[in-house]
Amino acid sequence: MSKNTISHEGIIQDVTDECIKVKILQTSACAVCKVHGHCSAAESKEKIIEVRNITTTTHQVGDKVVVVMGKDEGRDAIILAFIVPFVLMVGVLIITFYLSKNEALAALFGLGVLIPYYFLLYLFKDKITRKFAFRLEE
């Protein structure tokens, strides 16, 4: 494991010819605290990660594995999922309000710009999936 990767330990849930599904437990920093059982801020979630482009595998359901992704890929995914839509929404909100002086219209356009953005992400989901792929650590 290097400093340039994001890694999670998990358990294989399903193995097919095209992908391996790995269940990971995603925890916040609070969830590993000694007093997390007495605090409402602690949280942890189970997530299923799909590892694609598997050529050959000897892994079976129930095996413990480590899934990894490059930090650069993770950063780019966060930018596409959160930063770009936020900037688009706020930008359109400000421009629309400046031009129309109508708050409701500005809010509607600000939220409305997300529809074509997420539709474009959907159209390019195969390319995005290939770029932001988890892989199994050997």
C-alpha positions as a Python dict, from the first residue, in 0.01 Angstrom:
ca = {
    (1, 'M'): (0, 0, 0),
    (2, 'S'): (153, 332, -101),
    (3, 'K'): (84, 688, 2),
    (4, 'N'): (-60, 753, -344),
    (5, 'T'): (-353, 516, -308),
    (6, 'I'): (-685, 501, -129),
    (7, 'S'): (-748, 155, 8),
    (8, 'H'): (-1027, -25, 192),
    (9, 'E'): (-1038, -373, 334),
    (10, 'G'): (-1346, -571, 246),
    (11, 'I'): (-1509, -907, 196),
    (12, 'I'): (-1604, -1044, -145),
    (13, 'Q'): (-1983, -1065, -181),
    (14, 'D'): (-2012, -1186, -541),
    (15, 'V'): (-1782, -1305, -820),
    (16, 'T'): (-1884, -1298, -1187),
    (17, 'D'): (-1693, -1305, -1516),
    (18, 'E'): (-1700, -926, -1548),
    (19, 'C'): (-1669, -800, -1191),
    (20, 'I'): (-1612, -879, -826),
    (21, 'K'): (-1837, -710, -568),
    (22, 'V'): (-1661, -627, -243),
    (23, 'K'): (-1845, -514, 72),
    (24, 'I'): (-1652, -254, 269),
    (25, 'L'): (-1734, -82, 595),
    (26, 'Q'): (-1692, 291, 546),
    (27, 'T'): (-1639, 462, 878),
    (28, 'S'): (-1604, 821, 981),
    (29, 'A'): (-1319, 916, 1211),
    (30, 'C'): (-1572, 925, 1495),
    (31, 'A'): (-1672, 562, 1440),
    (32, 'V'): (-1331, 435, 1549),
    (33, 'C'): (-1325, 653, 1861),
    (34, 'K'): (-1342, 474, 2198),
    (35, 'V'): (-1662, 652, 2300),
    (36, 'H'): (-1844, 629, 1967),
    (37, 'G'): (-2116, 411, 2121),
    (38, 'H'): (-2220, 698, 2343),
    (39, 'C'): (-2202, 972, 2082),
    (40, 'S'): (-2458, 1055, 1814),
    (41, 'A'): (-2192, 1185, 1573),
    (42, 'A'): (-2036, 843, 1504),
    (43, 'E'): (-2134, 681, 1176),
    (44, 'S'): (-2039, 388, 961),
    (45, 'K'): (-2194, 249, 644),
    (46, 'E'): (-2161, -70, 444),
    (47, 'K'): (-2089, -9, 77),
    (48, 'I'): (-2051, -242, -221),
    (49, 'I'): (-1754, -166, -447),
    (50, 'E'): (-1745, -318, -796),
    (51, 'V'): (-1402, -420, -920),
    (52, 'R'): (-1417, -458, -1298),
    (53, 'N'): (-1176, -565, -1572),
    (54, 'I'): (-1078, -884, -1394),
    (55, 'T'): (-895, -1113, -1634),
    (56, 'T'): (-849, -1415, -1411),
    (57, 'T'): (-930, -1459, -1048),
    (58, 'T'): (-895, -1720, -780),
    (59, 'H'): (-1101, -1517, -536),
    (60, 'Q'): (-1417, -1661, -388),
    (61, 'V'): (-1714, -1525, -199),
    (62, 'G'): (-1612, -1457, 162),
    (63, 'D'): (-1243, -1388, 89),
    (64, 'K'): (-1092, -1083, 257),
    (65, 'V'): (-934, -846, 5),
    (66, 'V'): (-806, -491, -20),
    (67, 'V'): (-949, -264, -291),
    (68, 'V'): (-738, 31, -401),
    (69, 'M'): (-771, 340, -616),
    (70, 'G'): (-512, 607, -692),
    (71, 'K'): (-547, 928, -491),
    (72, 'D'): (-546, 1128, -813),
    (73, 'E'): (-842, 928, -939),
    (74, 'G'): (-1023, 981, -609),
    (75, 'R'): (-956, 1354, -621),
    (76, 'D'): (-1085, 1375, -980),
    (77, 'A'): (-1399, 1181, -885),
    (78, 'I'): (-1470, 1424, -602),
    (79, 'I'): (-1421, 1717, -836),
    (80, 'L'): (-1670, 1571, -1088),
    (81, 'A'): (-1925, 1468, -826),
    (82, 'F'): (-1919, 1769, -592),
    (83, 'I'): (-1701, 2064, -692),
    (84, 'V'): (-1810, 2113, -1055),
    (85, 'P'): (-2185, 2089, -980),
    (86, 'F'): (-2148, 2328, -685),
    (87, 'V'): (-1962, 2585, -895),
    (88, 'L'): (-2214, 2549, -1179),
    (89, 'M'): (-2509, 2587, -945),
    (90, 'V'): (-2372, 2891, -760),
    (91, 'G'): (-2250, 3051, -1083),
    (92, 'V'): (-2586, 3016, -1255),
    (93, 'L'): (-2762, 3133, -939),
    (94, 'I'): (-2553, 3450, -920),
    (95, 'I'): (-2573, 3528, -1293),
    (96, 'T'): (-2949, 3468, -1309),
    (97, 'F'): (-3014, 3679, -1000),
    (98, 'Y'): (-2790, 3957, -1134),
    (99, 'L'): (-2976, 3961, -1467),
    (100, 'S'): (-3333, 3907, -1343),
    (101, 'K'): (-3335, 4027, -978),
    (102, 'N'): (-3575, 3739, -916),
    (103, 'E'): (-3466, 3503, -634),
    (104, 'A'): (-3711, 3226, -723),
    (105, 'L'): (-3603, 3224, -1087),
    (106, 'A'): (-3236, 3228, -985),
    (107, 'A'): (-3292, 2933, -749),
    (108, 'L'): (-3483, 2743, -1017),
    (109, 'F'): (-3211, 2798, -1279),
    (110, 'G'): (-2938, 2721, -1024),
    (111, 'L'): (-3091, 2384, -947),
    (112, 'G'): (-3199, 2331, -1307),
    (113, 'V'): (-2842, 2349, -1439),
    (114, 'L'): (-2770, 2028, -1247),
    (115, 'I'): (-3010, 1828, -1466),
    (116, 'P'): (-2805, 1855, -1788),
    (117, 'Y'): (-2481, 1819, -1592),
    (118, 'Y'): (-2580, 1490, -1432),
    (119, 'F'): (-2734, 1375, -1762),
    (120, 'L'): (-2395, 1431, -1928),
    (121, 'L'): (-2228, 1231, -1652),
    (122, 'Y'): (-2481, 955, -1717),
    (123, 'L'): (-2406, 960, -2091),
    (124, 'F'): (-2033, 924, -2023),
    (125, 'K'): (-2071, 674, -1737),
    (126, 'D'): (-1882, 397, -1919),
    (127, 'K'): (-1582, 622, -1980),
    (128, 'I'): (-1600, 754, -1623),
    (129, 'T'): (-1628, 401, -1482),
    (130, 'R'): (-1310, 298, -1666),
    (131, 'K'): (-1123, 605, -1539),
    (132, 'F'): (-1230, 575, -1173),
    (133, 'A'): (-1196, 202, -1125),
    (134, 'F'): (-1106, 25, -804),
    (135, 'R'): (-871, -271, -834),
    (136, 'L'): (-768, -551, -605),
    (137, 'E'): (-436, -517, -429),
    (138, 'E'): (-217, -819, -489),
}
